[in-house]
Short mmCIF file of C-alpha atoms in Angstrom, two decimals:
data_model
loop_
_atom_site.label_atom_id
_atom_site.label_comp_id
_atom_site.label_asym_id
_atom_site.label_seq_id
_atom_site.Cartn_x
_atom_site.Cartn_y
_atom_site.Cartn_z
CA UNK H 78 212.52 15.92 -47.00
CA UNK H 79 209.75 16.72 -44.56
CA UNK H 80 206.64 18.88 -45.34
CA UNK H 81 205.29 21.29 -42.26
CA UNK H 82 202.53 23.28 -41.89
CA UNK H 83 202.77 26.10 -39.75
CA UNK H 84 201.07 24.11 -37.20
CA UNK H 85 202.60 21.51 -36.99
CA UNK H 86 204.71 20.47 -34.00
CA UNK H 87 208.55 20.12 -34.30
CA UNK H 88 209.26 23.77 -35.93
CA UNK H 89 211.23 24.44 -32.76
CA UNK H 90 215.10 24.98 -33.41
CA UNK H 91 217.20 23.57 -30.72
CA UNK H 92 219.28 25.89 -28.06
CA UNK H 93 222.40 27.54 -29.10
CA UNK H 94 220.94 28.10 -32.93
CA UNK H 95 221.97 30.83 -34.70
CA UNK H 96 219.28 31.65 -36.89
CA UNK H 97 220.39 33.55 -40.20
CA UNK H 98 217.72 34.34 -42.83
CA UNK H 99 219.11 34.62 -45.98
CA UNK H 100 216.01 36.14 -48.24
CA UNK H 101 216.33 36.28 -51.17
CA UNK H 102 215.06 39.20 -52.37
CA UNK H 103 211.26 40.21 -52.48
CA UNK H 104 209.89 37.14 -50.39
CA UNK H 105 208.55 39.05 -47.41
CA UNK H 106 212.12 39.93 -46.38
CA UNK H 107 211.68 43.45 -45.44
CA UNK H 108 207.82 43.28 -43.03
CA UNK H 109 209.38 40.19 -41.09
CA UNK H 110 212.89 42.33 -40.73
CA UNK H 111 210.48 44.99 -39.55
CA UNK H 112 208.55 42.51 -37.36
CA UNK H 113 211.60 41.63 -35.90
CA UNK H 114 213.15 44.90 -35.02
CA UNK H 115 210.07 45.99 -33.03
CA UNK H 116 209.43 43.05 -31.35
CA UNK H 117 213.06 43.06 -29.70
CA UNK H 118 212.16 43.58 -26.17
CA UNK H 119 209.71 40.71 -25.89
CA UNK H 120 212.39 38.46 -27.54
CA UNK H 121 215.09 39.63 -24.99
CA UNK H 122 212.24 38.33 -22.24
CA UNK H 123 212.01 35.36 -23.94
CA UNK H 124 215.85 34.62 -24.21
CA UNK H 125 215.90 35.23 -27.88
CA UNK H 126 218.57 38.04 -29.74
CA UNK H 127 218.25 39.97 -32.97
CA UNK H 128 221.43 40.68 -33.54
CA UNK H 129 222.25 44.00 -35.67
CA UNK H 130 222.08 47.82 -34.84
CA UNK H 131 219.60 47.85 -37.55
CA UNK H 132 216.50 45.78 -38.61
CA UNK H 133 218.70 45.12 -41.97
CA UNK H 134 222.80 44.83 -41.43
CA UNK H 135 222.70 45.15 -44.90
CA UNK H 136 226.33 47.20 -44.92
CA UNK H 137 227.64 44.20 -43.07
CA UNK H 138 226.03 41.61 -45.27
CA UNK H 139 227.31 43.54 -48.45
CA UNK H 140 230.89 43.95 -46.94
CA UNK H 141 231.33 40.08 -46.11
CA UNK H 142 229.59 39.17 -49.66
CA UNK H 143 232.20 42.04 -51.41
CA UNK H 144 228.94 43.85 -53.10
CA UNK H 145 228.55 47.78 -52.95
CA UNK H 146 226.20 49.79 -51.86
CA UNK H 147 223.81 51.78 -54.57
CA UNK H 148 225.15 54.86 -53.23
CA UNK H 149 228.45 53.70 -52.91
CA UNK H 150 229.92 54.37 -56.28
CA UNK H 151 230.98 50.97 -56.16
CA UNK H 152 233.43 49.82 -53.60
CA UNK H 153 231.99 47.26 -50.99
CA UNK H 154 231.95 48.50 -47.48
CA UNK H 155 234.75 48.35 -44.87
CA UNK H 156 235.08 44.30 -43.81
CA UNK H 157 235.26 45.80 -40.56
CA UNK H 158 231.41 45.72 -40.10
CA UNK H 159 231.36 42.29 -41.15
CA UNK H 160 233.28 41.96 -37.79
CA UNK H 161 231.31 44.21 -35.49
CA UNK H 162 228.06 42.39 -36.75
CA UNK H 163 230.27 38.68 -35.87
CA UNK H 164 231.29 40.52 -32.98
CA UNK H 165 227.62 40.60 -31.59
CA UNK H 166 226.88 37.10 -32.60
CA UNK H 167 229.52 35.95 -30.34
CA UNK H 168 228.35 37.72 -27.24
CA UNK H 169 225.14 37.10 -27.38
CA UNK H 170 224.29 34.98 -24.36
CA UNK H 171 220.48 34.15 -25.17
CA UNK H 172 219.64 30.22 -26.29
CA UNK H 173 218.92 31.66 -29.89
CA UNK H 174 219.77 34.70 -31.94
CA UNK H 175 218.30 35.29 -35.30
CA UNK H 176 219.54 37.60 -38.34
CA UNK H 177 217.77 38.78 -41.37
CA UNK H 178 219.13 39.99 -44.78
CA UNK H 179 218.40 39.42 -47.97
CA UNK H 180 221.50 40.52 -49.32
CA UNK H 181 223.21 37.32 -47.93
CA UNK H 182 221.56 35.77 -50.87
CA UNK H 183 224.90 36.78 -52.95
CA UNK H 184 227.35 34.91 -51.21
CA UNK H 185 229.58 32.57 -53.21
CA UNK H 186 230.48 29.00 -51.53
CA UNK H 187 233.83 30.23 -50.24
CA UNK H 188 231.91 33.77 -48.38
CA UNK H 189 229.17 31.16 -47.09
CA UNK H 190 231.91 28.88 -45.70
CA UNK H 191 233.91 31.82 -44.30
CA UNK H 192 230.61 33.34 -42.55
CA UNK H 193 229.69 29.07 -41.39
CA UNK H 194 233.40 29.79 -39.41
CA UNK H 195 232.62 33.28 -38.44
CA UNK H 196 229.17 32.23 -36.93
CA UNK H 197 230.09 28.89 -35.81
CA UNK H 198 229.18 26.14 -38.38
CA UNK H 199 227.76 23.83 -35.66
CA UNK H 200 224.76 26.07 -34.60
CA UNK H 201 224.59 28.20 -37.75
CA UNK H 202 220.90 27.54 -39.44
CA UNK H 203 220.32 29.00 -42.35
CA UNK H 204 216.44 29.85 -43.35
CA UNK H 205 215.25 30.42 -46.99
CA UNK H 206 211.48 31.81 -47.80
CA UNK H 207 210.78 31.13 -51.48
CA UNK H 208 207.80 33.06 -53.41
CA UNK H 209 206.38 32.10 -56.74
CA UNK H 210 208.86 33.94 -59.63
CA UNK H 211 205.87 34.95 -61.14
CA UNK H 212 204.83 37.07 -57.93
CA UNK H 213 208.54 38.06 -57.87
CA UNK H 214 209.31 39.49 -61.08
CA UNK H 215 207.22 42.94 -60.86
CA UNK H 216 208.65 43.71 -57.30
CA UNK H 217 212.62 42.63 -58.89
CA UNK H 218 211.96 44.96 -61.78
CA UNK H 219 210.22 48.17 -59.75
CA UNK H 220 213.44 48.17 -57.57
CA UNK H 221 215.67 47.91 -60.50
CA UNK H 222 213.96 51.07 -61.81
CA UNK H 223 214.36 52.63 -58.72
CA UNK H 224 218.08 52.02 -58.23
CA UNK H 225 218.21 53.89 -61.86
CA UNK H 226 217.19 51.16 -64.86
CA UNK H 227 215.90 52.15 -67.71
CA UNK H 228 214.17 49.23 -69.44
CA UNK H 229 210.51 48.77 -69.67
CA UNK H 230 208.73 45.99 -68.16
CA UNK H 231 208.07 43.89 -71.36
CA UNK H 232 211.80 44.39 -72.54
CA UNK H 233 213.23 43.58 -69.28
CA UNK H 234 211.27 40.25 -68.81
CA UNK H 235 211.80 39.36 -72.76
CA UNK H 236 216.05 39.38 -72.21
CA UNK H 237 215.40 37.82 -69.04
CA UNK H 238 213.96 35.07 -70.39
CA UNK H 239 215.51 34.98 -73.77
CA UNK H 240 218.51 32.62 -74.94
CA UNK H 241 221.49 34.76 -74.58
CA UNK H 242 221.98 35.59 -70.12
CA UNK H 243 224.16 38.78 -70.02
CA UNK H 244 226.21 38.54 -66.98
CA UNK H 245 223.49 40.97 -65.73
CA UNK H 246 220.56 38.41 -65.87
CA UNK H 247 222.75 35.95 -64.44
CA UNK H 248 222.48 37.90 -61.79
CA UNK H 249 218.99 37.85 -61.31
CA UNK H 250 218.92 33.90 -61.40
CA UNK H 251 221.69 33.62 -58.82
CA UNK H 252 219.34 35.31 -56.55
CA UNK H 253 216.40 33.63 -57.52
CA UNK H 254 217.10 30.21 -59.09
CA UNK H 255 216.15 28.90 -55.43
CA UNK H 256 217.11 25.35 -56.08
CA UNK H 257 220.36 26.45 -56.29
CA UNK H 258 220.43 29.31 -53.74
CA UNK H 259 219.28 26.29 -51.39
CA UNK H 260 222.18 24.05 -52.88
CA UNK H 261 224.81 26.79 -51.74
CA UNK H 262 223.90 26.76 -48.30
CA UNK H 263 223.22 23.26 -47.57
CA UNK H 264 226.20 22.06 -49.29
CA UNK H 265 228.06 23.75 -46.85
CA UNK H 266 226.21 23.59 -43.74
CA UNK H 267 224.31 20.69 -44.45
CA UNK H 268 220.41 19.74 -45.27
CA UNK H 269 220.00 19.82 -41.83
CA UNK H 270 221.15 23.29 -40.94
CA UNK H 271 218.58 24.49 -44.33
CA UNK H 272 215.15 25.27 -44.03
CA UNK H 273 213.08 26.54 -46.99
CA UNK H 274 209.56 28.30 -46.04
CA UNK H 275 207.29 28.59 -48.67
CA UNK H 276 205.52 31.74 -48.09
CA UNK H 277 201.72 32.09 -49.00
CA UNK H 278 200.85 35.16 -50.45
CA UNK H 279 197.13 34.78 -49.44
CA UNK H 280 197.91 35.11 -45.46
CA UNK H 281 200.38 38.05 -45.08
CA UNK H 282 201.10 36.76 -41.19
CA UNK H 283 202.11 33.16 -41.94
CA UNK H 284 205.68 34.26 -42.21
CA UNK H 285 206.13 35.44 -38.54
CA UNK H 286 204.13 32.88 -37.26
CA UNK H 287 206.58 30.47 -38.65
CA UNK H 288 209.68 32.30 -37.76
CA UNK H 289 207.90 32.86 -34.10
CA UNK H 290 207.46 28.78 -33.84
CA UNK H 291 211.15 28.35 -35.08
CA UNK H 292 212.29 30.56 -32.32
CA UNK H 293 209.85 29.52 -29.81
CA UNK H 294 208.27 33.00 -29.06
CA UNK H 295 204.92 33.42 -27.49
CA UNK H 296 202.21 33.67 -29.76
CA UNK H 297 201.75 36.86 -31.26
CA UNK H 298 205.17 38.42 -30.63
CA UNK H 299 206.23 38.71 -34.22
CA UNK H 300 203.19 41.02 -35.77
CA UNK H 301 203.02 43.09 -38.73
CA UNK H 302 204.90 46.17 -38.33
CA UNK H 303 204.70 47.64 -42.25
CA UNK H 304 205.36 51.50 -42.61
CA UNK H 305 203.62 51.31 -46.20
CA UNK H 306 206.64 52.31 -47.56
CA UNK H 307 207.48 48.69 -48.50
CA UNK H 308 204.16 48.70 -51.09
CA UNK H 309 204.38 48.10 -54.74
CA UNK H 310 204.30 51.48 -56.73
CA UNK H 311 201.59 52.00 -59.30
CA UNK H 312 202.25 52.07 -63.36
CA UNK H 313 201.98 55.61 -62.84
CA UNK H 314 204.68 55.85 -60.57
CA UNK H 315 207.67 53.59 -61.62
CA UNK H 316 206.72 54.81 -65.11
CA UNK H 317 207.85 58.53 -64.08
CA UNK H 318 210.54 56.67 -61.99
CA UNK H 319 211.73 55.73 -64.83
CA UNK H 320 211.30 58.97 -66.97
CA UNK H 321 213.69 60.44 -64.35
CA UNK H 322 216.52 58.15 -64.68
CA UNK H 323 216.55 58.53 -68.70
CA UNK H 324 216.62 62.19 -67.91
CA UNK H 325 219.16 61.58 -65.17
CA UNK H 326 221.02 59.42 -67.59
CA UNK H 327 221.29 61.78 -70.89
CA UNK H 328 222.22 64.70 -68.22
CA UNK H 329 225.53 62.83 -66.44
CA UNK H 330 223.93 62.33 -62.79
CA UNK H 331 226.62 60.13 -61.13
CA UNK H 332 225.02 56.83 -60.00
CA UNK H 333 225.60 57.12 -57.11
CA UNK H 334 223.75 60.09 -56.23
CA UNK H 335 220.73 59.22 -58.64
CA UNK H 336 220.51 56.41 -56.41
CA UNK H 337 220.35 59.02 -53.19
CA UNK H 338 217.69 60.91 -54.14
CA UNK H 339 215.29 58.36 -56.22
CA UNK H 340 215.92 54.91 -54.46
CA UNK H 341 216.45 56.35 -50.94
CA UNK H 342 214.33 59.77 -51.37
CA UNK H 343 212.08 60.20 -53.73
CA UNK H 344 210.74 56.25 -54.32
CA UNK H 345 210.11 56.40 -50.32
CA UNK H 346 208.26 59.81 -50.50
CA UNK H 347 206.08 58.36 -53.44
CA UNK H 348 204.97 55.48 -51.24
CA UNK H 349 203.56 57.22 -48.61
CA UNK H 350 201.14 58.85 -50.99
CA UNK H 351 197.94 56.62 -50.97
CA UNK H 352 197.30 55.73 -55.13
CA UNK H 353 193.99 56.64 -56.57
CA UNK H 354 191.69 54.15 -57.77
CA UNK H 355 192.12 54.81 -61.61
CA UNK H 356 195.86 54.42 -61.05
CA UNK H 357 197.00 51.06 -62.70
CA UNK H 358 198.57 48.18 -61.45
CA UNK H 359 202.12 46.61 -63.13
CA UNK H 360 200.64 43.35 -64.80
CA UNK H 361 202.72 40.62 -65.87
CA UNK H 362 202.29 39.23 -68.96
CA UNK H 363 200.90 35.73 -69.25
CA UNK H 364 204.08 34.57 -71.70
CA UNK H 365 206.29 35.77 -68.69
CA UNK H 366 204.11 33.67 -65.89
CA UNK H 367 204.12 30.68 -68.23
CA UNK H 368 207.64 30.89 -68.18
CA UNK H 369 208.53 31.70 -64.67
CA UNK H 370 206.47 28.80 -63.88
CA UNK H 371 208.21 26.22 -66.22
CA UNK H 372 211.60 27.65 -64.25
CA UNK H 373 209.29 27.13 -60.81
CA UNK H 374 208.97 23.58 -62.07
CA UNK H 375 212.61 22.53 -62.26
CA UNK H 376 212.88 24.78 -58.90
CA UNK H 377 210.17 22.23 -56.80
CA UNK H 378 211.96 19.05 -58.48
CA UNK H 379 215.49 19.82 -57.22
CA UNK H 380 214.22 21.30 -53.81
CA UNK H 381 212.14 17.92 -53.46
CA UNK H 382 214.46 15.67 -53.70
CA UNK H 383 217.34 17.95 -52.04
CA UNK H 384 216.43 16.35 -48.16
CA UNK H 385 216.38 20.18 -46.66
CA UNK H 386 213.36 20.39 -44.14
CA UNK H 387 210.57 22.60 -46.15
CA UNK H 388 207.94 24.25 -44.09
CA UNK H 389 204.62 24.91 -46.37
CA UNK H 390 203.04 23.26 -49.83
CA UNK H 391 206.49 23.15 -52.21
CA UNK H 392 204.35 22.60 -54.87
CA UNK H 393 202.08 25.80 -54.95
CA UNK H 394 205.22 27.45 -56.13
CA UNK H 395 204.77 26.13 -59.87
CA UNK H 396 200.95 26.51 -59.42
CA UNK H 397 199.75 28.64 -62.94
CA UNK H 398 199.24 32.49 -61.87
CA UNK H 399 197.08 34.35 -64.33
CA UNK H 400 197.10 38.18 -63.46
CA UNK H 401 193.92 40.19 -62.51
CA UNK H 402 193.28 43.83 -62.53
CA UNK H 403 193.73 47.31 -64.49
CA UNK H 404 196.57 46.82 -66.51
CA UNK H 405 198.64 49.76 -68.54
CA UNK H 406 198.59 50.65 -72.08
CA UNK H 407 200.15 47.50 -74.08
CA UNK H 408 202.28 50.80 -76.21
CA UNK H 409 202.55 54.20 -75.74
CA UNK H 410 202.89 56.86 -73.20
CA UNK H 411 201.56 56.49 -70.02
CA UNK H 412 200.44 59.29 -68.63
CA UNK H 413 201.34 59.60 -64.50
CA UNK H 414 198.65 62.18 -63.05
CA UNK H 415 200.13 65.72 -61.44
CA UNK H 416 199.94 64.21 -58.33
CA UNK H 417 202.45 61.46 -58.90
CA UNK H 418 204.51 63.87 -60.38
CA UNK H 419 204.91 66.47 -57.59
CA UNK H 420 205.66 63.72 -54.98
CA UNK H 421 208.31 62.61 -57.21
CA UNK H 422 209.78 65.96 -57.04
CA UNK H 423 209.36 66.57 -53.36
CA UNK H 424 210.97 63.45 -52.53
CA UNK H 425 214.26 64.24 -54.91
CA UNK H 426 214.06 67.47 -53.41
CA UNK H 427 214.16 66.65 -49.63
CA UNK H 428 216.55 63.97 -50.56
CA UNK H 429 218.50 66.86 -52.19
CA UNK H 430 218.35 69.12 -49.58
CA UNK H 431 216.96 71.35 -51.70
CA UNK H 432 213.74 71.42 -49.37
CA UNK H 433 214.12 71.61 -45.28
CA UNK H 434 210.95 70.06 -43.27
CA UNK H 435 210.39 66.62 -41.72
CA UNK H 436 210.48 63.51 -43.30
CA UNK H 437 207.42 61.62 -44.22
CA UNK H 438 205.01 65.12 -44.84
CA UNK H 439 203.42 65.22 -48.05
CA UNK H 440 203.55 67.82 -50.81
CA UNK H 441 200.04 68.55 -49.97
CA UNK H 442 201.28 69.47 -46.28
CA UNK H 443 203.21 71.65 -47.35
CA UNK H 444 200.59 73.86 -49.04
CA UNK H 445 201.34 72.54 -52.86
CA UNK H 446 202.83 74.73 -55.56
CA UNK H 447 200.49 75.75 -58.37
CA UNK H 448 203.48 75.36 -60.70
CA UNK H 449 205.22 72.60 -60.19
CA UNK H 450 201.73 70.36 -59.85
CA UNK H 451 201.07 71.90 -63.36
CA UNK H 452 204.35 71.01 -65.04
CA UNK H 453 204.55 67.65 -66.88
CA UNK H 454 206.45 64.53 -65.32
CA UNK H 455 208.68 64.78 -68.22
CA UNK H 456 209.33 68.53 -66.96
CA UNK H 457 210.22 67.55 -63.87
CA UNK H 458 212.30 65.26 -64.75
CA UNK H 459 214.55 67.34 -66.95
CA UNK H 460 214.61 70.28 -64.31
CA UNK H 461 215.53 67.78 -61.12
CA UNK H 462 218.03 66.02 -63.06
CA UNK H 463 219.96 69.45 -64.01
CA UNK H 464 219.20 70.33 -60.53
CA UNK H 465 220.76 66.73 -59.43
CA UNK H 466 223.91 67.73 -61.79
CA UNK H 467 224.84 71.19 -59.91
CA UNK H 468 224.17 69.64 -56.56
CA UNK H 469 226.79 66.96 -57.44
CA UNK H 470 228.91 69.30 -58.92
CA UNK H 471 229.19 71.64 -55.65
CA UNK H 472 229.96 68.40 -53.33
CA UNK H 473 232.79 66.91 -55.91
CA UNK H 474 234.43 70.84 -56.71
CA UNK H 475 232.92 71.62 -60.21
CA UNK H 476 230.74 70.79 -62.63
CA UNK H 477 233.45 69.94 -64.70
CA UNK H 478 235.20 67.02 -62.92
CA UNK H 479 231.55 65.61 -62.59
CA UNK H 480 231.56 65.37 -66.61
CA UNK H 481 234.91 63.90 -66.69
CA UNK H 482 234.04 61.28 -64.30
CA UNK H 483 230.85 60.45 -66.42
CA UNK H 484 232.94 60.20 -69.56
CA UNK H 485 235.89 58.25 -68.06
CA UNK H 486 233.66 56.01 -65.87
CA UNK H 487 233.92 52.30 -67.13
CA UNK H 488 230.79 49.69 -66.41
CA UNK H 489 231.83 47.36 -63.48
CA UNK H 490 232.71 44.18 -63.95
CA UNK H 491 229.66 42.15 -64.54
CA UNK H 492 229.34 39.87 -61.46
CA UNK H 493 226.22 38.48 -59.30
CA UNK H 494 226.81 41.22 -57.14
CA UNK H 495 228.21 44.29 -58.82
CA UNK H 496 224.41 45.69 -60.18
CA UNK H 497 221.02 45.84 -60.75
CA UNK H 498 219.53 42.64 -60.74
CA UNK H 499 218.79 42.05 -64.60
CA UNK H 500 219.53 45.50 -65.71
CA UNK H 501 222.14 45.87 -68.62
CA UNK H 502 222.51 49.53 -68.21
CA UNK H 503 222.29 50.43 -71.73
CA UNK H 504 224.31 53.81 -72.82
CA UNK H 505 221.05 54.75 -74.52
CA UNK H 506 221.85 58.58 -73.79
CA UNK H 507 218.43 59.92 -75.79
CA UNK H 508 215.18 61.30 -73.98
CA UNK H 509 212.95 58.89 -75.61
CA UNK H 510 212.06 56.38 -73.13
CA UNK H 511 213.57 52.61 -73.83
CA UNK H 512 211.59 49.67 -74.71
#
């Protein structure tokens, strides 16, 4: 194994690579896709492809992989875009392409050996950034709550980290056990085709530099390109988040469309809102760090003496965190300011269709209404998910086959990549939030 800086000479990856990144999730994945997708022209000029017809194929990642979509009620995408996506790769001309998705991260050794012949094994590289679990585990649970879990922090993190793994937290360690993850890839590509980037959470550009000296673009090509809807939401925020989807839950919302209008609707709108300064941050508790960091541990030890080139200090990932900052009540409500809870219900409602105007303007915008930014979050709630119920209702043909599908529908088959990473999805059908 070699240690790099980012300035070091010999990042340079030779003609005819096919750069895939691979995530996993929540390290920096989403501002260097971003990055990426604006800064195509100037890698055309410099003979360099990003291949996709988004910044994230993630419907042809998911379809070679076999996972589903959140909004898919389950069944993978056609294979089909697999091909299109494989279809690119091949007639790309340029000296390099490059590819970015995290949800590659859930292919098994016989999907990562079928995309090696896809791709061409002999100029396939695979990349891998790694964070610090510790930094992950607040982003991995706010997007669990926003795809529709139910679980508070401090419960989620204890059964993540407690003796018995559901098949649900195995999950969550198939993504992120990164020893392993790294293992996957390498044993099928080889430790030469595997590079692991450590990314440092204190310089918010060192990603794209890297990727830029991998690729050998001009200084400066890859720059920051965030929308600020890719921030972390407040306490305030996933908190009501999560009031919805218990409300949802107890009210027969298919998944599918609860995952429409909070994931991709209402979780975007909330985003764009800038938080106050009272608002508090999600803290991690320091039993949680202490373990993440004893996993981190094993993590550096297998990835150190693995022989796959690592780019950055492999050893700051089992450095000891300790959190800083406003943390939320240790029990008891917390109480999300009208604010928070008016976005929430402008966003479900645009994503409903219940509202007509242009994406991205805020309920203020719009001129506000005097009753909805007086009603509770728990009010809201209950009203948009009976309002989510007779929208699904009128798209399936009746209120009543909506019911029956809730009653009849079975959980999936609990997989790496059938749900929510590290979500159990208990049928906890009361109002009262779970802990």
């Amino acid at each position: 194994m070699t240690d790099e800086t980012p300035e070091a000479t010999g990042l340079l990856l030779p003609e005819g690579t096919r750069l895939l990144h691979v995530g996993p999730h929540k390290t920096g994945t989403t501002s260097l896709q971003a990055a990426l997708w604006s800064a195509r022209p100037a890698m055309l000029e410099q003979s360099v492809r990003h291949v996709g017809r988004t910044r994230n194929p993630a419907t042809a990642a998911r379809a070679v992989t076999g996972q589903s979509a959140p909004t898919s009620g389950g069944t993978p995408p056609s294979i089909r875009h697999w091909r299109d996506l494989v279809g690119e790769f091949r007639r790309a001309k340029e000296p390099r392409v490059v590819l970015s998705s995290e949800s590659f991260a859930w292919a098994t050794p016989e999907v990562i050996e079928r995309m090696a012949a896809d791709l061409d094994a002999d100029r396939l590289h695979a990349v891998v950034t790694l964070r610090p679990l510790g930094r992950i585990l607040p982003s991995q649970w706010q997007q669990n709550v926003q795809a529709g879990a139910r679980l508070s922090y401090e419960t989620w993190l204890r059964r993540l980290f407690g003796p018995a793994k559901t098949n649900a937290y195995e999950a969550f360690w198939w993504l992120h056990r990164h020893d392993e993850l790294v293992a996957r890839w390498a044993d099928v590509l080889g430790r030469g085709r595997v590079t692991v980037i450590v990314v440092d959470d204190r310089d918010h550009e060192i990603l794209l530099r890297i990727f830029g000296s991998l690729l050998g673009l001009r200084e400066g090509t890859l720059a920051a390109d965030d929308d600020g809807t890719n921030r972390s939401m407040t306490l305030e925020e996933i908190e009501a988040v999560r009031a919805f989807n218990v409300a949802a839950r107890a009210a027969g919302v298919d998944p599918a469309t609860q995952a429409s209008m909070m994931r991709f609707g209402a979780a975007i709108h909330m985003k764009r809102r800038a938080p106050g300064p009272d608002e508090a941050r999600i803290i991690t508790p320091q039993w949680a760090l202490d373990a993440a960091r004893e996993a981190d541990g094993a993590i550096v030890a297998a990835l150190g003496a693995s022989g796959v080139r690592v780019i950055g200090d492999l050893a700051s990932l089992a450095t000891p965190l300790a959190e800083r900052g406003v943390a939320g009540p240790a029990s008891g409500p917390v109480l999300a300011p009208p604010r928070v809870a008016a976005e929430m219900a402008m966003g479900i409602a645009l994503a409903s269709g219940l509202a007509r105007r242009a994406a991205g303007s805020s309920f203020h915008d719009a001129g506000g209404d005097a009753d909805l930014a007086l009603a509770s979050s728990w009010q809201l709630a209950q009203v948009v998910a009976r309002r989510s119920v007779a929208s699904a209702a009128a798209r399936t043909g009746g209120l009543r086959r909506v019911a029956r599908s809730a009653r009849e529908r079975q959980a999936p088959a609990a997989t790496p990549t059938s749900r929510a990473v590290g979500d159990p999805s208990p049928a906890d059908r009361s109002l009262t939030l779970p802990e």
